[in-house]
Coordinates of C-alpha atoms in Angstrom, one line a residue:
M1 CA 67.8 28.7 -38.7
I2 CA 66.8 31.6 -36.5
D3 CA 69.2 34.2 -35.3
F4 CA 68.4 37.4 -33.2
D5 CA 69.3 40.8 -32.8
P6 CA 70.6 41.0 -29.2
G7 CA 69.5 44.6 -28.8
T8 CA 66.2 44.2 -30.2
A9 CA 65.3 40.6 -29.8
A10 CA 63.9 40.7 -33.3
P11 CA 64.4 37.9 -35.8
T12 CA 67.0 38.7 -38.5
K13 CA 68.1 36.7 -41.4
G14 CA 69.1 32.9 -40.7
S15 CA 72.8 32.2 -40.3
S16 CA 74.9 29.2 -39.7
Q17 CA 77.3 31.2 -37.8
R18 CA 78.4 29.7 -34.5
N19 CA 77.4 31.4 -31.3
G20 CA 77.9 31.0 -27.6
G21 CA 74.9 28.7 -27.6
D22 CA 77.1 26.5 -29.8
L23 CA 79.8 26.4 -27.2
V24 CA 77.2 25.4 -24.4
V25 CA 75.7 22.5 -26.4
E26 CA 79.4 21.2 -27.5
T27 CA 80.6 21.3 -23.8
L28 CA 77.5 19.4 -22.7
E29 CA 78.2 17.0 -25.4
A30 CA 81.6 16.4 -24.8
L31 CA 81.0 15.9 -21.0
G32 CA 78.7 13.2 -22.0
A33 CA 75.1 14.8 -21.7
K34 CA 72.7 13.3 -23.8
T35 CA 69.4 14.8 -22.6
V36 CA 68.3 18.1 -21.6
F37 CA 65.0 19.4 -19.8
G38 CA 63.6 22.7 -19.8
I39 CA 61.3 25.5 -21.6
P40 CA 62.3 28.0 -24.3
G41 CA 62.5 31.4 -23.3
Q42 CA 63.2 34.6 -25.4
H43 CA 66.7 35.4 -23.8
A44 CA 67.7 32.0 -24.3
L45 CA 66.7 31.3 -27.9
G46 CA 70.4 31.5 -28.9
L47 CA 70.8 28.3 -26.7
F48 CA 67.9 26.4 -28.3
D49 CA 68.9 27.3 -31.7
A50 CA 72.2 25.7 -31.2
M51 CA 70.7 22.8 -30.0
G52 CA 69.3 22.2 -33.3
R53 CA 73.0 22.0 -34.8
G54 CA 74.0 19.4 -31.9
N55 CA 72.9 15.8 -30.8
L56 CA 71.3 16.6 -27.3
K57 CA 67.9 15.4 -26.9
F58 CA 65.5 18.1 -25.5
V59 CA 62.3 17.2 -23.5
S60 CA 60.3 20.3 -22.9
S61 CA 58.0 20.2 -20.0
R62 CA 55.1 22.7 -19.3
V63 CA 56.5 24.2 -16.0
E64 CA 59.7 25.0 -15.2
N65 CA 59.5 23.5 -11.8
N66 CA 58.5 20.1 -13.4
S67 CA 61.5 20.7 -15.7
A68 CA 63.8 20.8 -12.6
F69 CA 62.1 17.5 -11.2
A70 CA 62.6 15.8 -14.4
A71 CA 66.3 16.7 -14.6
D72 CA 66.3 15.2 -10.9
G73 CA 64.7 12.2 -11.8
Y74 CA 66.9 11.6 -14.8
S75 CA 69.9 11.8 -12.5
R76 CA 68.7 9.4 -9.9
A77 CA 67.6 6.9 -12.4
T78 CA 70.7 6.8 -14.5
G79 CA 73.5 7.9 -12.0
E80 CA 74.3 10.6 -14.5
V81 CA 74.3 14.4 -14.4
G82 CA 70.8 16.1 -15.1
V83 CA 71.1 19.2 -17.3
L84 CA 68.3 21.9 -17.1
F85 CA 67.8 24.7 -19.3
L86 CA 66.1 27.7 -18.0
S87 CA 64.9 31.3 -19.4
T88 CA 65.4 34.5 -17.6
G89 CA 63.4 35.8 -14.5
P90 CA 60.0 33.9 -14.3
G91 CA 61.4 30.8 -15.9
A92 CA 64.4 30.6 -13.7
L93 CA 62.6 31.7 -10.3
T94 CA 59.6 28.9 -11.3
S95 CA 62.4 26.1 -11.3
L96 CA 63.6 26.8 -7.7
A97 CA 61.2 24.5 -5.6
G98 CA 62.4 21.8 -7.7
L99 CA 66.1 22.6 -7.3
Q100 CA 65.7 22.6 -3.5
E101 CA 64.5 19.1 -3.8
A102 CA 67.9 18.1 -5.7
Y103 CA 70.0 20.5 -3.5
A104 CA 68.5 18.7 -0.2
T105 CA 68.8 15.1 -1.5
G106 CA 72.2 15.8 -3.2
V107 CA 71.4 15.1 -6.7
P108 CA 74.0 16.2 -9.5
M109 CA 72.6 18.8 -11.8
V110 CA 73.9 21.5 -14.3
V111 CA 71.7 24.4 -14.6
V112 CA 72.1 26.7 -17.3
A113 CA 69.8 29.8 -17.1
S114 CA 70.0 32.8 -19.6
Q115 CA 70.2 36.3 -18.4
I116 CA 69.2 39.7 -19.7
P117 CA 72.0 41.4 -22.1
L118 CA 75.1 42.2 -20.3
E119 CA 74.5 46.0 -20.5
G120 CA 71.4 45.5 -18.5
L121 CA 73.4 43.7 -15.6
G122 CA 74.4 45.4 -12.4
A123 CA 70.9 46.0 -10.8
R124 CA 70.3 49.2 -12.9
R125 CA 66.4 49.4 -13.8
K126 CA 66.3 49.6 -17.5
G127 CA 63.1 48.0 -17.7
M128 CA 64.4 45.0 -19.8
L129 CA 62.1 42.1 -20.1
H130 CA 62.2 39.4 -17.3
Q131 CA 65.0 41.8 -15.6
L132 CA 65.7 40.7 -11.8
D133 CA 68.3 42.6 -9.5
D134 CA 70.2 39.7 -9.1
Q135 CA 68.9 36.3 -10.7
K136 CA 71.7 34.1 -9.5
A137 CA 71.3 35.4 -5.9
S138 CA 67.8 33.7 -6.0
A139 CA 69.4 30.4 -6.6
A140 CA 71.8 30.6 -3.8
N141 CA 69.9 28.6 -1.4
V142 CA 69.2 25.6 -3.4
T143 CA 72.3 25.1 -5.6
K144 CA 76.1 24.4 -4.5
S145 CA 77.3 27.6 -6.4
Q146 CA 76.2 30.2 -9.0
R147 CA 78.4 31.4 -11.9
L148 CA 77.5 34.3 -14.3
I149 CA 79.5 34.1 -17.7
Q150 CA 80.2 37.3 -19.5
H151 CA 82.0 36.7 -22.6
A152 CA 82.0 33.4 -24.7
S153 CA 85.4 32.1 -24.5
G154 CA 84.8 31.6 -20.8
I155 CA 81.7 29.3 -21.5
P156 CA 83.6 25.9 -22.1
S157 CA 85.8 26.0 -18.8
A158 CA 82.5 27.4 -16.8
I159 CA 80.4 24.4 -17.9
Q160 CA 83.4 21.8 -17.1
D161 CA 83.9 23.6 -13.5
A162 CA 80.3 23.4 -12.9
W163 CA 80.1 19.6 -14.0
T164 CA 83.1 18.9 -11.7
E165 CA 81.6 20.6 -8.9
A166 CA 78.1 18.7 -9.4
I167 CA 79.4 15.2 -9.3
S168 CA 81.9 16.0 -6.4
S169 CA 80.5 14.9 -2.9
P170 CA 78.5 16.2 -1.5
Q171 CA 76.8 16.3 -4.9
G172 CA 74.1 18.8 -5.9
P173 CA 72.9 21.3 -8.5
V174 CA 75.2 24.0 -10.1
W175 CA 73.8 27.1 -11.5
I176 CA 75.3 28.9 -14.6
E177 CA 73.7 32.0 -16.1
I178 CA 74.7 33.5 -19.5
P179 CA 73.3 36.7 -20.9
Q180 CA 71.3 36.8 -24.3
N181 CA 74.0 38.5 -26.2
V182 CA 76.6 36.1 -25.0
L183 CA 74.5 33.4 -26.2
L184 CA 73.6 35.0 -29.6
D185 CA 77.0 36.7 -30.7
P186 CA 79.1 35.2 -33.1
I187 CA 82.2 33.7 -31.8
M188 CA 85.9 33.3 -32.8
V189 CA 86.2 30.3 -30.5
P190 CA 86.9 27.1 -32.4
P191 CA 84.3 24.0 -31.6
V192 CA 84.9 22.2 -28.4
E193 CA 86.5 19.1 -28.9
D194 CA 86.8 17.3 -25.4
A195 CA 86.0 18.2 -22.1
L196 CA 87.0 16.2 -18.8
A197 CA 85.4 16.6 -15.4
E198 CA 86.4 14.3 -12.7
A199 CA 84.9 14.1 -9.1
A200 CA 87.1 15.6 -6.5
D201 CA 88.7 13.0 -3.9
N202 CA 86.7 13.0 -0.6
P203 CA 88.2 10.3 1.3
P204 CA 88.2 9.9 5.2
R205 CA 91.1 11.0 7.5
V206 CA 93.3 8.0 8.2
E207 CA 93.2 8.8 11.9
L208 CA 89.4 8.8 12.1
V209 CA 89.1 5.6 10.3
R210 CA 91.6 4.2 12.8
E211 CA 89.5 5.5 16.0
A212 CA 86.2 4.3 14.3
V213 CA 87.9 0.8 13.9
K214 CA 88.9 0.9 17.5
W215 CA 85.4 1.6 18.7
L216 CA 83.7 -0.8 16.5
S217 CA 86.0 -3.8 17.2
T218 CA 85.1 -3.7 20.7
A219 CA 81.4 -2.8 20.7
E220 CA 78.9 -5.0 22.2
R221 CA 75.7 -3.7 20.6
P222 CA 76.9 -1.9 17.3
A223 CA 74.0 -0.8 15.0
I224 CA 73.9 1.1 11.7
I225 CA 71.7 3.7 10.1
A226 CA 71.8 4.0 6.3
G227 CA 70.8 7.4 5.0
G228 CA 70.6 8.5 1.4
G229 CA 74.2 9.1 1.4
T230 CA 74.9 5.6 1.3
R231 CA 73.3 5.2 -1.9
R232 CA 74.8 8.3 -3.4
G233 CA 78.0 7.2 -2.6
K234 CA 77.6 3.6 -4.0
A235 CA 78.7 2.3 -0.5
E236 CA 76.0 -0.6 -0.5
K237 CA 78.7 -3.4 -1.0
A238 CA 81.0 -2.2 1.7
L239 CA 77.8 -1.6 4.0
L240 CA 76.7 -5.1 3.6
S241 CA 80.3 -6.5 4.3
I242 CA 80.7 -4.3 7.5
A243 CA 77.3 -5.2 9.0
E244 CA 78.1 -8.9 8.3
K245 CA 81.5 -8.5 10.1
L246 CA 80.0 -6.7 13.3
R247 CA 76.7 -8.7 13.0
A248 CA 75.0 -5.1 13.2
P249 CA 71.5 -4.6 12.7
V250 CA 70.9 -2.2 9.8
I251 CA 68.1 0.2 9.3
C252 CA 67.7 2.5 6.2
T253 CA 66.2 6.1 6.2
P254 CA 63.6 6.8 3.2
G255 CA 66.6 8.2 1.3
G256 CA 68.7 5.2 2.2
N257 CA 65.9 2.7 1.1
G258 CA 67.4 -0.1 -0.6
A259 CA 71.1 0.6 0.7
F260 CA 70.7 -2.9 2.5
P261 CA 69.1 -6.2 1.5
W262 CA 65.4 -5.9 2.8
N263 CA 65.1 -9.6 4.1
H264 CA 68.8 -10.0 5.5
E265 CA 68.8 -11.5 8.8
L266 CA 70.2 -8.2 10.2
S267 CA 67.9 -5.7 8.2
L268 CA 65.5 -3.6 10.3
Q269 CA 64.3 -2.9 6.9
S270 CA 63.1 0.9 6.9
W271 CA 60.7 1.4 10.1
I272 CA 62.5 4.4 11.3
E273 CA 59.4 6.1 12.5
D274 CA 58.5 3.1 14.9
R275 CA 59.5 3.5 18.5
Y276 CA 60.4 0.0 18.8
M277 CA 63.3 0.8 16.2
T278 CA 64.0 3.9 18.2
D279 CA 64.5 1.9 21.5
L280 CA 66.8 -0.6 19.7
L281 CA 69.0 2.2 18.2
E282 CA 69.2 3.9 21.6
D283 CA 70.5 1.0 23.2
A284 CA 73.4 0.5 20.7
D285 CA 76.8 1.2 22.5
V286 CA 78.2 2.3 19.1
L287 CA 76.0 3.6 16.6
V288 CA 77.3 4.0 12.7
V289 CA 75.3 7.0 10.9
I290 CA 76.0 7.0 7.1
G291 CA 75.0 9.9 5.0
S292 CA 72.1 10.8 7.3
S293 CA 71.8 14.2 9.6
L294 CA 69.6 12.3 12.2
G295 CA 66.9 14.8 11.0
E296 CA 63.4 15.0 11.9
V297 CA 62.2 11.3 10.4
T298 CA 65.4 9.6 10.9
S299 CA 65.2 10.6 14.7
N300 CA 61.5 9.8 15.0
Y301 CA 60.8 13.4 15.1
F302 CA 63.7 14.2 17.6
T303 CA 62.5 11.9 20.2
F304 CA 65.5 9.9 19.6
E305 CA 68.0 9.9 22.8
P306 CA 71.0 7.6 21.9
R307 CA 73.2 6.3 24.9
G308 CA 76.0 5.1 23.1
R309 CA 78.8 6.7 21.1
I310 CA 78.1 7.7 17.4
I311 CA 80.3 7.6 14.3
Q312 CA 78.8 9.9 11.8
I313 CA 79.9 9.5 8.2
D314 CA 78.7 12.4 5.7
A315 CA 80.3 14.2 2.8
E316 CA 78.6 17.7 3.7
P317 CA 80.3 19.0 6.8
R318 CA 77.4 20.9 7.9
V319 CA 75.7 17.8 8.6
L320 CA 78.3 16.1 11.0
E321 CA 77.3 16.5 14.7
S322 CA 74.3 18.9 13.8
N323 CA 71.8 16.9 15.9
R324 CA 74.1 14.5 18.1
P325 CA 77.9 14.9 19.3
G326 CA 80.0 12.1 17.7
L327 CA 83.1 11.1 15.8
G328 CA 82.5 13.1 12.6
I329 CA 83.9 11.7 9.7
R330 CA 83.5 14.1 6.7
A331 CA 84.1 11.7 3.4
D332 CA 82.1 10.3 0.9
A333 CA 80.0 7.5 2.0
G334 CA 81.4 4.9 -0.5
Q335 CA 85.0 5.9 0.4
A336 CA 84.6 5.9 3.7
L337 CA 82.9 2.7 4.3
S338 CA 85.5 1.2 1.7
A339 CA 88.4 2.1 4.2
L340 CA 86.3 1.0 7.3
D341 CA 85.6 -2.4 5.7
E342 CA 89.3 -2.7 4.8
A343 CA 90.5 -1.9 8.2
L344 CA 88.0 -3.8 10.2
P345 CA 89.2 -7.3 11.2
A346 CA 87.2 -10.2 9.6
T347 CA 86.1 -10.9 13.4
T348 CA 85.2 -8.7 16.1
A349 CA 83.6 -9.0 19.4
A350 CA 80.9 -11.1 19.9
P351 CA 77.7 -9.0 19.9
D352 CA 75.6 -9.2 23.0
W353 CA 72.0 -7.5 23.1
R354 CA 71.3 -8.1 26.6
G355 CA 70.9 -11.8 26.4
S356 CA 69.8 -11.9 22.7
T357 CA 71.6 -12.4 19.4
P358 CA 71.4 -9.4 16.8
E359 CA 69.5 -11.7 14.5
Q360 CA 67.2 -12.8 17.2
L361 CA 66.6 -9.0 18.1
V362 CA 66.1 -8.1 14.4
A363 CA 63.5 -10.8 14.1
E364 CA 61.6 -9.9 17.4
T365 CA 61.6 -6.1 16.7
L366 CA 60.2 -6.6 13.3
A367 CA 57.5 -8.9 14.9
K368 CA 56.8 -6.2 17.4
V369 CA 56.3 -3.6 14.4
Q370 CA 53.9 -5.8 12.8
A371 CA 51.9 -6.6 15.6
R372 CA 51.4 -3.0 16.3
L373 CA 50.3 -2.2 12.8
E374 CA 47.9 -5.2 12.9
S375 CA 46.3 -3.8 16.0
Q376 CA 45.4 -0.5 14.3
D377 CA 42.5 -1.3 12.0
L378 CA 44.9 -0.8 9.2
A379 CA 44.0 -3.9 6.9
K380 CA 42.9 -1.9 4.0
E381 CA 46.4 0.2 3.9
L382 CA 48.6 -2.9 4.3
K383 CA 46.8 -4.9 1.5
F384 CA 46.8 -1.7 -0.8
M385 CA 50.8 -1.2 -0.4
A386 CA 51.4 -5.2 -0.5
D387 CA 49.2 -5.4 -3.9
I388 CA 51.1 -2.6 -5.4
R389 CA 54.6 -4.2 -4.4
E390 CA 53.4 -7.5 -5.8
A391 CA 52.7 -5.9 -9.0
V392 CA 55.6 -3.7 -9.5
P393 CA 58.4 -5.9 -11.3
A394 CA 61.3 -6.5 -8.7
D395 CA 63.8 -4.3 -11.1
M396 CA 61.2 -1.3 -11.7
Q397 CA 62.1 2.3 -10.4
T398 CA 59.4 4.0 -8.5
F399 CA 58.9 7.8 -7.9
W400 CA 56.8 8.7 -5.2
D401 CA 55.2 12.2 -4.2
M402 CA 54.4 13.7 -0.6
T403 CA 51.4 11.6 -0.2
I404 CA 49.9 9.1 2.3
S405 CA 50.9 6.1 0.2
A406 CA 54.6 7.7 -0.1
Y407 CA 54.7 8.0 3.6
W408 CA 53.8 4.3 4.1
A409 CA 56.2 3.3 1.4
W410 CA 59.0 5.4 3.3
S411 CA 58.6 2.5 5.8
C412 CA 57.4 -0.4 4.3
W413 CA 58.5 -0.5 0.5
D414 CA 60.9 -3.4 -0.4
S415 CA 62.7 -1.7 -3.5
R416 CA 64.1 -5.2 -4.4
E417 CA 66.2 -4.8 -7.6
G418 CA 64.9 -1.4 -8.5
Q419 CA 65.3 1.9 -7.0
F420 CA 62.9 3.8 -4.8
H421 CA 62.9 7.6 -5.1
S422 CA 61.0 10.2 -3.1
A423 CA 60.8 13.9 -2.4
Q424 CA 62.0 13.5 1.1
G425 CA 64.7 15.8 0.8
A426 CA 62.6 19.2 0.8
G427 CA 59.3 17.7 0.9
G428 CA 57.5 19.8 -2.0
L429 CA 54.5 18.7 -3.8
G430 CA 54.7 17.7 -7.3
F431 CA 57.8 15.7 -7.5
G432 CA 56.7 12.1 -8.5
F433 CA 55.2 12.3 -11.9
P434 CA 57.7 14.6 -13.5
A435 CA 60.7 13.0 -11.8
A436 CA 59.3 9.8 -13.3
I437 CA 59.4 11.3 -16.6
G438 CA 63.0 12.2 -16.5
G439 CA 63.7 8.7 -15.1
A440 CA 62.0 6.8 -17.8
V441 CA 63.9 9.0 -20.4
G442 CA 67.1 8.6 -18.8
L443 CA 66.6 4.6 -18.8
E444 CA 65.6 4.6 -22.5
T445 CA 68.5 6.7 -23.4
A446 CA 70.7 4.2 -21.8
G447 CA 69.1 1.4 -23.6
K448 CA 67.2 0.1 -20.7
P449 CA 63.5 -0.6 -20.3
G450 CA 62.0 2.7 -19.7
R451 CA 58.7 1.7 -17.6
V452 CA 58.6 3.3 -14.3
L453 CA 55.9 4.0 -11.7
A454 CA 54.7 7.4 -10.4
V455 CA 52.4 7.6 -7.3
S456 CA 50.8 10.8 -6.2
G457 CA 47.8 12.1 -4.2
D458 CA 45.1 14.1 -5.8
G459 CA 46.5 17.1 -4.2
S460 CA 50.0 16.7 -5.5
A461 CA 48.9 15.5 -9.0
M462 CA 47.7 18.8 -9.6
Y463 CA 51.0 20.4 -9.4
S464 CA 52.1 18.3 -12.3
I465 CA 49.2 17.6 -14.0
S466 CA 50.2 19.3 -17.2
E467 CA 53.2 17.1 -17.8
L468 CA 50.6 14.6 -19.2
A469 CA 51.2 16.7 -22.4
T470 CA 55.0 16.1 -22.0
A471 CA 54.5 12.3 -21.4
R472 CA 52.1 12.1 -24.4
Q473 CA 54.4 14.3 -26.6
H474 CA 57.4 12.2 -26.1
N475 CA 55.4 8.8 -25.6
I476 CA 57.2 8.4 -22.2
P477 CA 56.5 5.0 -20.6
V478 CA 55.3 6.2 -17.2
T479 CA 52.5 4.7 -15.3
W480 CA 51.0 7.3 -13.0
L481 CA 48.9 5.9 -10.0
I482 CA 46.7 8.7 -8.7
V483 CA 45.2 8.0 -5.1
D484 CA 42.4 10.5 -4.7
D485 CA 41.0 11.1 -1.5
G486 CA 39.5 14.4 -2.3
G487 CA 42.0 16.6 -0.5
Y488 CA 45.4 17.1 1.3
G489 CA 44.9 13.8 3.1
I490 CA 47.9 13.7 5.4
L491 CA 47.0 17.4 6.3
R492 CA 43.5 16.6 6.9
E493 CA 44.7 13.8 9.2
Y494 CA 47.1 15.9 11.3
M495 CA 44.4 18.8 11.7
V496 CA 41.8 16.3 12.8
G497 CA 44.3 14.7 15.3
A498 CA 45.7 18.0 16.9
F499 CA 42.4 20.3 16.5
G500 CA 39.3 17.9 16.4
K501 CA 38.7 19.2 12.7
A502 CA 40.3 20.0 9.6
T503 CA 40.3 23.5 7.8
A504 CA 41.1 24.2 4.2
T505 CA 42.1 20.7 3.5
E506 CA 39.3 19.7 1.1
L507 CA 39.7 19.9 -2.7
A508 CA 37.4 19.9 -5.7
R509 CA 38.3 16.8 -7.4
P510 CA 38.5 16.8 -11.3
D511 CA 37.7 13.6 -13.1
F512 CA 41.4 12.6 -13.4
V513 CA 40.3 9.8 -15.9
K514 CA 38.5 12.2 -18.4
L515 CA 41.3 14.8 -17.7
A516 CA 44.2 12.1 -18.6
E517 CA 42.3 11.3 -21.7
S518 CA 41.7 14.8 -22.8
F519 CA 45.5 14.8 -23.3
G520 CA 45.4 11.5 -25.4
V521 CA 46.8 9.3 -22.3
P522 CA 44.9 6.1 -21.7
A523 CA 43.4 6.0 -18.1
R524 CA 41.3 3.9 -15.8
R525 CA 39.5 4.1 -12.5
V526 CA 39.5 1.0 -10.1
A527 CA 38.7 0.2 -6.8
P528 CA 41.4 -0.3 -4.0
E529 CA 41.2 -3.9 -4.1
E530 CA 42.0 -4.0 -7.9
V531 CA 45.0 -1.6 -8.0
G532 CA 47.4 -4.5 -8.5
D533 CA 45.6 -6.0 -11.7
A534 CA 45.3 -2.6 -13.1
L535 CA 49.0 -1.7 -12.4
K536 CA 49.9 -4.9 -14.2
A537 CA 47.9 -4.3 -17.2
S538 CA 49.1 -0.8 -17.3
F539 CA 52.9 -1.7 -17.0
A540 CA 52.2 -4.2 -20.2
A541 CA 50.9 -1.3 -22.2
D542 CA 53.0 1.2 -24.4
G543 CA 53.6 5.0 -23.7
P544 CA 52.1 6.9 -20.6
N545 CA 49.0 5.7 -18.9
V546 CA 47.1 6.7 -15.5
V547 CA 45.4 4.6 -12.9
V548 CA 43.0 6.5 -10.6
V549 CA 42.1 5.0 -7.0
E550 CA 39.3 6.9 -5.2
T551 CA 40.1 5.9 -1.4
L552 CA 40.7 7.5 1.8
L553 CA 44.1 5.7 3.3
K554 CA 44.9 6.3 7.0
M555 CA 48.4 6.7 8.6
F556 CA 49.9 4.0 11.1
G557 CA 49.7 5.7 14.7
P558 CA 52.5 7.8 15.4
T559 CA 54.8 6.5 18.1
H560 CA 56.8 9.3 19.1
L561 CA 54.0 11.1 20.9
A562 CA 54.0 8.5 23.5
T563 CA 57.4 9.2 24.8

């Protein structure tokens, strides 16, 4: 067992003396944590030493940003809090892009970062290793709150409070930092025996529910947009009940994918970027928006001009009416929709979409979207996405990077009994594979089948290629599909469309098959038409594996430019 002198950071004689690190580990275990992601660092060694005396499973990534993505994926796949351990300075800063995704998407995480020794704090330039003027200020834009713990006795309560805040809607990551000597120094605090963290109640106001029911009860053309908050609030059952009572068409955003049954007669699926869908939603006389800001993608790139009244439900008050005026209801989506469902009568005004029933309108609109796609020479892309969907088991969770395949999936992916996860919150590259690693670890920890699918382009794959070592070391059952088009494909397409040529979008491409094999990870290269069979074979294997498809995919034509 290793101990460190906080003044010199030099190893001293081993000791079984409990320290501040033990309090961190004991509190996390008492709160129900089972797995931690991260990378060791000098100031955090007391924390990692304490883990050796506890029961937490540690998954060591190769880059801190990927550790953050992995903790995010763990939480999304399991519904539990993701836990991330970071070292001081460069390690902490490297995690921030991953934390931005978790913060933007509302993923509950507890982040424990080490700090320089107490005597170095206060922005004095002591020349300590990894020293920042104010480390926690760096995390202020990507976490719900930041705490500095300056004495060991404060560790259990601070972590318990952070856990409570992380799971309270709007959910998100919470940052804690603990100086090196607080983690290392012997303590008098007894072992942590229990810890309790319950999400804060976030119900809707009664008068707002009453007003919303009034609007909906008399609506002739009600419609619903189900955003990511619908899934985070576990509001799927109430959403289905409300939609069927109102006979309201429902469309899901990329974050809301899976919140409403894909093949339901009222389902507009997820074709949120198509103008036919925008037209339908604009014609609604009452539009219910759940867990969405009506942002760039959902508004079809801010071309959406609703003519009816809007009821907007969101746990984050800054989202309400941020893009459109309406009846803003600040509440957890699950609590809000349950209250609405309970208050709505079993039958409401018969909907009339200008002579069509809502069911007819949904079928006609989906047919128009399909006809538009079929007119655009997209047979390869449509078959490629269909082949992936057919190969993926119905209950398998999928993790998508920012790549052309994922932009297709935002609109066309039927998640079935699985879950669809993408980096649409912050839109950074590199999410797919490390998030899938975290998701697979979480599922196996929960005693469920762990196999998941990650999808990346060659550009985004290079952000997380080092995590092949993590996947191999822990034998994590992730199948990684890399669609290699030799560059940043979507940027290439944007630039050619806007300027007639692409600049700085082409990439030297490694041999991804040999690269994966150098990590001891089985890999194969297949033609686009063989992707389905290759995925099925990979899903049946043990441990991590890679499927590479070298092809250039196109996006469907944008419809917002014609307005």
